[in-house]
Short mmCIF file of C-alpha atoms in Angstrom, two decimals:
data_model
loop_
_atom_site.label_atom_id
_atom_site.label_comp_id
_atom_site.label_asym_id
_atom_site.label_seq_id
_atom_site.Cartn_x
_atom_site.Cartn_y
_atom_site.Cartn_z
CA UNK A 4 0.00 0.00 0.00
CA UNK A 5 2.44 2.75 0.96
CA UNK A 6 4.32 1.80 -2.32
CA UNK A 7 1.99 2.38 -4.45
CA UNK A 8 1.07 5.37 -2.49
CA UNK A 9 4.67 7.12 -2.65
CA UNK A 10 4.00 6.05 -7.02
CA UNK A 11 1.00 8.39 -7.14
CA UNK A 12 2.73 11.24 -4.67
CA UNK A 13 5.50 11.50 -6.72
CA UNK A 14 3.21 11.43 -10.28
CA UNK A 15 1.52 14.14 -8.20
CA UNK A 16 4.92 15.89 -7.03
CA UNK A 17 6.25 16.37 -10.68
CA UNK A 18 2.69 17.93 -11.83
CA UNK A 19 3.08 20.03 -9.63
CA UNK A 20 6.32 20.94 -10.56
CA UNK A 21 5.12 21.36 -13.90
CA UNK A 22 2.81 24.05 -12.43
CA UNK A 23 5.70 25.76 -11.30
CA UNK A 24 7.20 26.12 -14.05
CA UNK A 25 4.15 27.30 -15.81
CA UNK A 26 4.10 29.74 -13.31
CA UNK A 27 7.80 30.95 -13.89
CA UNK A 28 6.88 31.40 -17.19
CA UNK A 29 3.38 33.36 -16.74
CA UNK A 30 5.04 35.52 -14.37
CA UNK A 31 6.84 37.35 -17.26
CA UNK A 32 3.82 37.97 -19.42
CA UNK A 33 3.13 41.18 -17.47
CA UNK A 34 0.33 42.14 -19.98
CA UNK A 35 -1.01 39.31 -20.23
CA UNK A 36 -1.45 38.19 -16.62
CA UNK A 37 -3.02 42.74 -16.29
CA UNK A 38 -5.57 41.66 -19.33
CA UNK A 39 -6.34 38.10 -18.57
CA UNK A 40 -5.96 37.23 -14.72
CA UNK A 41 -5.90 40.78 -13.04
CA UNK A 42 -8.81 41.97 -15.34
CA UNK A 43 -10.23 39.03 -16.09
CA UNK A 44 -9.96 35.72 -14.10
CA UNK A 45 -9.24 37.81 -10.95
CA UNK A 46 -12.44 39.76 -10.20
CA UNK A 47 -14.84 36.99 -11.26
CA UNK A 48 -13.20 34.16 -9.08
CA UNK A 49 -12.69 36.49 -5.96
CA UNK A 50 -15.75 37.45 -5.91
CA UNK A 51 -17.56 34.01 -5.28
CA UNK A 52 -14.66 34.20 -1.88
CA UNK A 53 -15.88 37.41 -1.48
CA UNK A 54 -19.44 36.87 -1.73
CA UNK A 55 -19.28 33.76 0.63
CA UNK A 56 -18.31 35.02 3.29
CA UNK A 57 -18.95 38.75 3.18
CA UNK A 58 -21.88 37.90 6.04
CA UNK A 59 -19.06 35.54 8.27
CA UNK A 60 -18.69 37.59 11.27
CA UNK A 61 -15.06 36.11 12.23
CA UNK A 62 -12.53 35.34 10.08
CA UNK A 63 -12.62 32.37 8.04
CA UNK A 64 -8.82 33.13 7.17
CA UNK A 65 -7.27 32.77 10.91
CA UNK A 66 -8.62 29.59 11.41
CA UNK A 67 -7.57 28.57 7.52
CA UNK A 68 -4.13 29.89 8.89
CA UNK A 69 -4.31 27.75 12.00
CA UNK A 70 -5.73 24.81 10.33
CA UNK A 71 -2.75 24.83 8.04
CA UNK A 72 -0.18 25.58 10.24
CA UNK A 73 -1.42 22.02 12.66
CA UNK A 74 -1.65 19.99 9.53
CA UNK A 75 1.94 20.34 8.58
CA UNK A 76 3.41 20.13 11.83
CA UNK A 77 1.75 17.12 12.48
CA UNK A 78 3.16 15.95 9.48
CA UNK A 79 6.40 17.05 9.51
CA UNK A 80 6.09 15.32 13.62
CA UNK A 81 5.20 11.87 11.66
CA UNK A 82 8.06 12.21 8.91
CA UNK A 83 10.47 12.17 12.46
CA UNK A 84 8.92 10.09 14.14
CA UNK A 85 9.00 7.84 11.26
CA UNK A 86 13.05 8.44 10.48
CA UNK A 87 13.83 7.54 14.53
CA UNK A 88 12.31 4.14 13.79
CA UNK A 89 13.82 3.75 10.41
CA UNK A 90 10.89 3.49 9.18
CA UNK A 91 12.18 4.29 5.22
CA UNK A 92 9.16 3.58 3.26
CA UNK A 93 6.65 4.97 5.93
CA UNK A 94 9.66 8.44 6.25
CA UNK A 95 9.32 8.42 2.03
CA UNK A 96 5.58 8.40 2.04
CA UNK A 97 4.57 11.38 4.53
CA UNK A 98 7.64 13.67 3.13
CA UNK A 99 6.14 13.20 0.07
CA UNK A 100 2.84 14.03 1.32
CA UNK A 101 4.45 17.09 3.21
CA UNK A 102 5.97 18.61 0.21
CA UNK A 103 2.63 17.86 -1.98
CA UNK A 104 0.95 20.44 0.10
CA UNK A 105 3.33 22.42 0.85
CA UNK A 106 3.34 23.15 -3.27
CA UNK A 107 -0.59 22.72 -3.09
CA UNK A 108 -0.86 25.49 -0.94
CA UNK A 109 1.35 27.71 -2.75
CA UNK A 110 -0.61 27.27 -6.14
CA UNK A 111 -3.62 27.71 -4.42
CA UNK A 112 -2.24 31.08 -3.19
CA UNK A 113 -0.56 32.10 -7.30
CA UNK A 114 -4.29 31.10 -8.48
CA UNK A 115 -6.08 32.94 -5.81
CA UNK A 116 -4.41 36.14 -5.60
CA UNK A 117 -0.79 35.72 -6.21
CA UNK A 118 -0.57 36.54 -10.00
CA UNK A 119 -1.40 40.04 -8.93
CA UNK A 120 2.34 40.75 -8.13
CA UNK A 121 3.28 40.74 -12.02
CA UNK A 122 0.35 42.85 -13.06
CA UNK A 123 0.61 46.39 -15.00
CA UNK A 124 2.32 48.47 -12.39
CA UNK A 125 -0.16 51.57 -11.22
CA UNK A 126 2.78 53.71 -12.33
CA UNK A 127 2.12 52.98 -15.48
CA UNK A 128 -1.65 52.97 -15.46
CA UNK A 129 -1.74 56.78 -14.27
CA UNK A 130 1.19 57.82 -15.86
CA UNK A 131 3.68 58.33 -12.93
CA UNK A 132 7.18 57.04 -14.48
CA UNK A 133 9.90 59.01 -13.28
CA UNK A 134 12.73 58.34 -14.48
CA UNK A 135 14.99 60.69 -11.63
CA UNK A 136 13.17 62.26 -8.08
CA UNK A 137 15.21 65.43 -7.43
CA UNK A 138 15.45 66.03 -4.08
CA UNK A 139 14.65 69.74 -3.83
CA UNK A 140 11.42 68.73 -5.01
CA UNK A 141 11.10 65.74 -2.66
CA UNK A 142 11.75 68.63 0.10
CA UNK A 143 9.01 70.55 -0.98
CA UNK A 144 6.64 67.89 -1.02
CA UNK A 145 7.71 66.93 2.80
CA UNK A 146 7.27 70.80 3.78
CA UNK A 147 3.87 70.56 2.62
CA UNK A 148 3.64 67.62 4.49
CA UNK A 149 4.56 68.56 7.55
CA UNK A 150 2.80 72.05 7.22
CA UNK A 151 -0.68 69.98 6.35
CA UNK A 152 -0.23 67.02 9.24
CA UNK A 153 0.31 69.99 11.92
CA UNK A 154 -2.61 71.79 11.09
CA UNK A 155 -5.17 68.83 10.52
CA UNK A 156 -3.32 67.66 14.17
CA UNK A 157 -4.87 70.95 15.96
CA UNK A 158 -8.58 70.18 14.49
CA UNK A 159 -8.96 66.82 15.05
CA UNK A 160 -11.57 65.74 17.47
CA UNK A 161 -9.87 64.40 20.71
CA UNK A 162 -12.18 61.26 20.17
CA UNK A 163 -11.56 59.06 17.48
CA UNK A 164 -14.14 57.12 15.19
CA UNK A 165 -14.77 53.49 17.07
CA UNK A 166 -13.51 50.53 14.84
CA UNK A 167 -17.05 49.59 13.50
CA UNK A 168 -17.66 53.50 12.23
CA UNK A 169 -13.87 53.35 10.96
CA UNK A 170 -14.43 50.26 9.24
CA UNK A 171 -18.24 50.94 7.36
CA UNK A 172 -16.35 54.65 6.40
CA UNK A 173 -13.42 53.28 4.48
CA UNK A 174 -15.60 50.43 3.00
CA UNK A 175 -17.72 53.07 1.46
CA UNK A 176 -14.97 55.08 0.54
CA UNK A 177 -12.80 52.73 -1.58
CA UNK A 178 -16.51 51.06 -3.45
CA UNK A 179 -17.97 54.42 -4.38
CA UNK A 180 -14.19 55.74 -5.13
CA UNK A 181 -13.15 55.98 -9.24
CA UNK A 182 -9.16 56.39 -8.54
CA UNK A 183 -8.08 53.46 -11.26
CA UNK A 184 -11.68 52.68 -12.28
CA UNK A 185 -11.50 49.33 -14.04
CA UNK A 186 -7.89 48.60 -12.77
CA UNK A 187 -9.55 47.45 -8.91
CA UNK A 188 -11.72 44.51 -8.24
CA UNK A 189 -15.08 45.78 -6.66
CA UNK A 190 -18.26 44.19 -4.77
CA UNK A 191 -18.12 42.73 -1.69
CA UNK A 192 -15.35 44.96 -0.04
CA UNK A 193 -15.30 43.75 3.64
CA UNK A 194 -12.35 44.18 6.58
CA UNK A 195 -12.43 42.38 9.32
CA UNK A 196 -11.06 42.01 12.81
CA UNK A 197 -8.27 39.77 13.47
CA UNK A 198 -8.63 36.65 15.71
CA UNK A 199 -4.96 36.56 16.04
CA UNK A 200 -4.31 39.95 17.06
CA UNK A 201 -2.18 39.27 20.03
CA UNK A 202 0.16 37.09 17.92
CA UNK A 203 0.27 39.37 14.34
CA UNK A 204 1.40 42.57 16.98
CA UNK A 205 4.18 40.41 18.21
CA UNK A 206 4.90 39.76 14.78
CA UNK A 207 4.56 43.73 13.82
CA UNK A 208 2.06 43.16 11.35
CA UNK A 209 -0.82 45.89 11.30
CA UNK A 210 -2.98 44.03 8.96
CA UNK A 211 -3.08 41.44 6.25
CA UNK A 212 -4.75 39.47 3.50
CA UNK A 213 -5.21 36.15 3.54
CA UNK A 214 -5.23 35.12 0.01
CA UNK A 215 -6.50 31.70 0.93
CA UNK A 216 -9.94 33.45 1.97
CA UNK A 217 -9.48 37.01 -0.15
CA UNK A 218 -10.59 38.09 3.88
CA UNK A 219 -9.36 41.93 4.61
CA UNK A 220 -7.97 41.97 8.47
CA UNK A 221 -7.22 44.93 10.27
CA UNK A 222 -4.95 44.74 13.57
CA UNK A 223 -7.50 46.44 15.70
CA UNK A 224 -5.09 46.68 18.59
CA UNK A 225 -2.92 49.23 16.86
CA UNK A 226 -3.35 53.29 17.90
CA UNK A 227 -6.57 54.50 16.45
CA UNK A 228 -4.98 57.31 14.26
CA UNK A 229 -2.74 54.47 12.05
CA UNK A 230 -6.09 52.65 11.55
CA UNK A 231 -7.44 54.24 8.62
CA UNK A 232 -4.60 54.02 6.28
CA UNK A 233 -4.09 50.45 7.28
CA UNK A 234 -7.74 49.52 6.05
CA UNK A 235 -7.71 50.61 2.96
CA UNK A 236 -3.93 49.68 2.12
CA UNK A 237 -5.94 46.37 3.24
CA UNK A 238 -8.37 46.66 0.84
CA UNK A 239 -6.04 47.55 -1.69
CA UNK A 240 -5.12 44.06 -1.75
CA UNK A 241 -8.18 43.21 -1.70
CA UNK A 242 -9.09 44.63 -4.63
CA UNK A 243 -5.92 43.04 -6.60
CA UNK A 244 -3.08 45.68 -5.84
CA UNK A 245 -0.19 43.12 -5.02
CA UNK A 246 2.87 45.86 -4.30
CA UNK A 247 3.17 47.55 -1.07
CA UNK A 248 4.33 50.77 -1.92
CA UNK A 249 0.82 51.11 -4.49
CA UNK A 250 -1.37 50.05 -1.79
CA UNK A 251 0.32 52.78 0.49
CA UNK A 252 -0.19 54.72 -2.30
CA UNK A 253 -4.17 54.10 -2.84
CA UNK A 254 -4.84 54.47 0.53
CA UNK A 255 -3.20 58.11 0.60
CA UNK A 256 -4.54 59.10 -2.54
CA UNK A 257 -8.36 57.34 -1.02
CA UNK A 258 -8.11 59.42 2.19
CA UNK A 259 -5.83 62.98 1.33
CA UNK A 260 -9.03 64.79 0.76
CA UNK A 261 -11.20 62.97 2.90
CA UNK A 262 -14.07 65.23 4.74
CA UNK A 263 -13.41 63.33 8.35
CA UNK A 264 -10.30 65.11 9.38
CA UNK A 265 -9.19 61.92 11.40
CA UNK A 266 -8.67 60.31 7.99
CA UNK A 267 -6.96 63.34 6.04
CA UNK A 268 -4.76 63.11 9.53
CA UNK A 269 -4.30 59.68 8.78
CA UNK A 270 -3.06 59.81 5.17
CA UNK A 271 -0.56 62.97 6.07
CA UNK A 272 0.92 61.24 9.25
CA UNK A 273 1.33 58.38 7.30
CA UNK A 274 3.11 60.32 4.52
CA UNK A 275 4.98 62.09 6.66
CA UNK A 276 6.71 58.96 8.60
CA UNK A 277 7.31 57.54 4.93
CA UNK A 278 9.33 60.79 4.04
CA UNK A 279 11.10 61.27 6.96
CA UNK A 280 12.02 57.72 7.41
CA UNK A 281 13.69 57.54 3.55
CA UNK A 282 15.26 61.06 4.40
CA UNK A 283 17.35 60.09 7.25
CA UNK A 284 18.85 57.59 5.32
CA UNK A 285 19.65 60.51 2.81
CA UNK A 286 20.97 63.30 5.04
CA UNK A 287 20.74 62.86 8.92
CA UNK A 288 21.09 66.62 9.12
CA UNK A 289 18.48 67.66 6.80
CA UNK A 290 16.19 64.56 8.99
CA UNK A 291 16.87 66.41 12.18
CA UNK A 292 16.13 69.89 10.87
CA UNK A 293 12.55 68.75 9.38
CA UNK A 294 11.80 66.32 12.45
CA UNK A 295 11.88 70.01 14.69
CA UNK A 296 9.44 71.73 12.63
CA UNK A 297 6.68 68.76 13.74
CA UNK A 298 4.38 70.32 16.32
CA UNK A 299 4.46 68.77 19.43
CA UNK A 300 1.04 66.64 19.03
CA UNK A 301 2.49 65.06 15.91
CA UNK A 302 5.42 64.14 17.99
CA UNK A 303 3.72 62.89 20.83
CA UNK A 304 1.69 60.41 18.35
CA UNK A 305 4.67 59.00 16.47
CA UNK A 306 5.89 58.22 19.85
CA UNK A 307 2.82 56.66 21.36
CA UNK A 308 2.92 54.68 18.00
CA UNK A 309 6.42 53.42 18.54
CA UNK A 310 6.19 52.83 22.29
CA UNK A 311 2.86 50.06 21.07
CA UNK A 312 5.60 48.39 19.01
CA UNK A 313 8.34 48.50 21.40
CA UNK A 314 5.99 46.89 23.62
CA UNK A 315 4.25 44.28 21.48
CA UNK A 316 7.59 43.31 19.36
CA UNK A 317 10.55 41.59 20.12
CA UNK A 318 12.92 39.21 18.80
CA UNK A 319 10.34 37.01 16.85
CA UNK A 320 9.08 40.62 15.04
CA UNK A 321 13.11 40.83 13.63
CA UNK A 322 12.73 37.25 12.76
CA UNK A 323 9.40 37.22 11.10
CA UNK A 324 10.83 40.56 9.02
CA UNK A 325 13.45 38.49 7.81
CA UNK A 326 11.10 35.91 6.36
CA UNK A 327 8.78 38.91 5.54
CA UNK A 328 11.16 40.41 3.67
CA UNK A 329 12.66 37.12 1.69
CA UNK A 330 8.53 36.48 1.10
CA UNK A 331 8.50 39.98 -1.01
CA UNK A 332 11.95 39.57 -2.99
CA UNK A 333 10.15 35.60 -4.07
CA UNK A 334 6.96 38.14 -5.20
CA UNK A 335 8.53 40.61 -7.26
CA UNK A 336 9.37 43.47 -5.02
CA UNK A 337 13.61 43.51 -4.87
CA UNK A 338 13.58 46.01 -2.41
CA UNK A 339 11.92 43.12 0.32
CA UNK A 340 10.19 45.38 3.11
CA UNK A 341 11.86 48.37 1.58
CA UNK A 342 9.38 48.52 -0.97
CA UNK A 343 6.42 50.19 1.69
CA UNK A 344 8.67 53.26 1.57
CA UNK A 345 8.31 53.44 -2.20
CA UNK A 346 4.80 54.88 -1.81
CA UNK A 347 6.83 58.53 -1.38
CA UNK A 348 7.82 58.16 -5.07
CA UNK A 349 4.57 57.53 -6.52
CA UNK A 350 3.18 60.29 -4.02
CA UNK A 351 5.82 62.60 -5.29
CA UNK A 352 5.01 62.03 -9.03
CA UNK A 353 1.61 62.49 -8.82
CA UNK A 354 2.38 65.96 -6.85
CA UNK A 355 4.47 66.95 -9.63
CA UNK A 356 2.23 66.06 -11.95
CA UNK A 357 -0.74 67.67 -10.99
CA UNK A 358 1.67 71.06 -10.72
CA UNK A 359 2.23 70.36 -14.22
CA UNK A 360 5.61 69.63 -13.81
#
């Protein structure tokens, strides 16, 4: 029995690394994967995930995730167990089995929603390609910045919107929104709570998409004021946006002009940590000299946002950035975590561009 079962796990095994290579090869048809599976396959298929279990309450995702996560280690527990007791057909069988869905799971995941990574760039679609970002004009874009996040920090209600109002206003906002109409997935936008928020703040992680479920999930431990921009970077994804920096991107351009002041604060803040961040690694002096022109409520909120991290992290948040970042480089972004801070370029262009410049 278990030899004719390691003959059909290993016909299985070299389909599926058949599908790989298909996939190596797909992954280079950039227009083709925008007209057919971005445009095409994509917003059909995710909407019957959608559509499922837009009404679920919880996430289906976490416990997917869970699931998962128990069935291989109790198979990779067998495949030792079996190698102690020399057990070499038994050892052959389960490994086999182990790396069968190991594979399964990651075609599942290019079928479902990872294709997106080596779609049309949104550069491209709105007509952002900059070929050089001066940095005179990167400093006018941060004054602006910092001149626009200090005011909107002195009118914004002392009480925040709970996580239910937050949640209902961005899911409005990025359905009834026409930023790259035709380019985003619609129907069925939903975000939703994560049941493994303890765990994902250890991790760092302010929200993710599972692309097993296509489910939205927001970290709702994180400071209220970060919320915003995290949902509908969130539902950026959702919608088939598979680079960070675009999602960053979307969810500035989604909330910049927003009438709730909490979520124009949210965009600029969020802008503003971007810039800063790439400019200290630029010129430490200049850094310094635009961190003292924040007003002291700015300041008070990037620290109450880096004391929740400081408190929630530790050495398994460095470790799961490492695999984080090796996860992005597999997926077409070079630049690994890097490539969140990229959102200042596209930001910048389409500054310039609406000058005219």
């Amino acid at each position: 029995m278990k030899k004719r079962g390691i003959s059909f796990w290993s016909t299985v095994l070299a389909g599926q690394f058949l599908l790989l290579i298909l996939w190596d090869v797909l992954q280079v048809q950039t227009e083709w994967i925008e007209a057919q599976y971005a445009q095409g396959f994509f917003p059909r298929f995710s909407m019957l995930y959608k559509s499922a279990l837009y009404y679920l309450p919880f996430s289906a995702g976490d416990l997917i995730y869970v699931a998962v996560v128990v069935g291989l280690v109790m198979l990779a527990s067998k495949f030792c167990i079996a190698l102690f007791r020399k057990q070499l057909f038994r050892g052959v069988f389960i490994f086999l089995l182990l790396l069968n869905s190991v594979l399964a799971l990651y075609h599942i995941f290019a079928v479902n929603w990872g294709l997106n990574y080596y779609r049309v760039p949104v550069e491209r679609q709105l007509g952002l390609e900059r070929e050089q970002v001066y940095l005179a004009d990167y400093l006018q874009l941060l004054n602006s910045c910092i001149d626009t996040t200090n005011l909107l920090r002195t009118q914004r209600p002392t009480q925040a919107p709970t996580f239910k109002i937050m949640q209902a206003d961005m899911e409005a906002l990025v359905a009834e929104d026409t930023l790259l109409n035709g380019y985003l997935a619609q129907g069925n936008l939903r975000l939703k709570k994560s049941l493994l928020a303890p765990m994902i703040s250890a991790f760092g992680v302010s929200g993710y998409l599972n692309p097993f479920s296509l489910e939205a999930h927001v970290n709702q431990q994180v400071p209220p004021f970060t919320r915003p921009f995290t949902m509908v970077h969130e539902l950026a994804h959702q919608q088939g946006i598979g680079f960070e920096d675009e999602a960053n991107f979307i969810a500035f351009e989604k909330l910049k002009n927003h009438p709730n002041i909490h979520y124009r604060y949210a965009a600029n803040y969020q802008l503003l940590t971007y810039m800063l961040m790439e400019l200290r690694g630029i010129d430490n002096t200049l850094y310094q000299a635009y961190l003292a022109r924040l007003s002291q409520d700015v300041v008070a909120d990037m620290e109450e946002e880096q004391a929740f991290w400081k408190e929630k992290t530790g050495w398994i948040a460095q470790v799961t950035t490492i695999f984080y970042n090796s996860y992005l480089q597999h997926n077409n972004q070079a630049e690994g975590v890097a490539r969140y801070n990229r959102m200042t370029r596209l930001v910048l262009s389409s500054y310039l561009k609406e000058k005219g410049c």
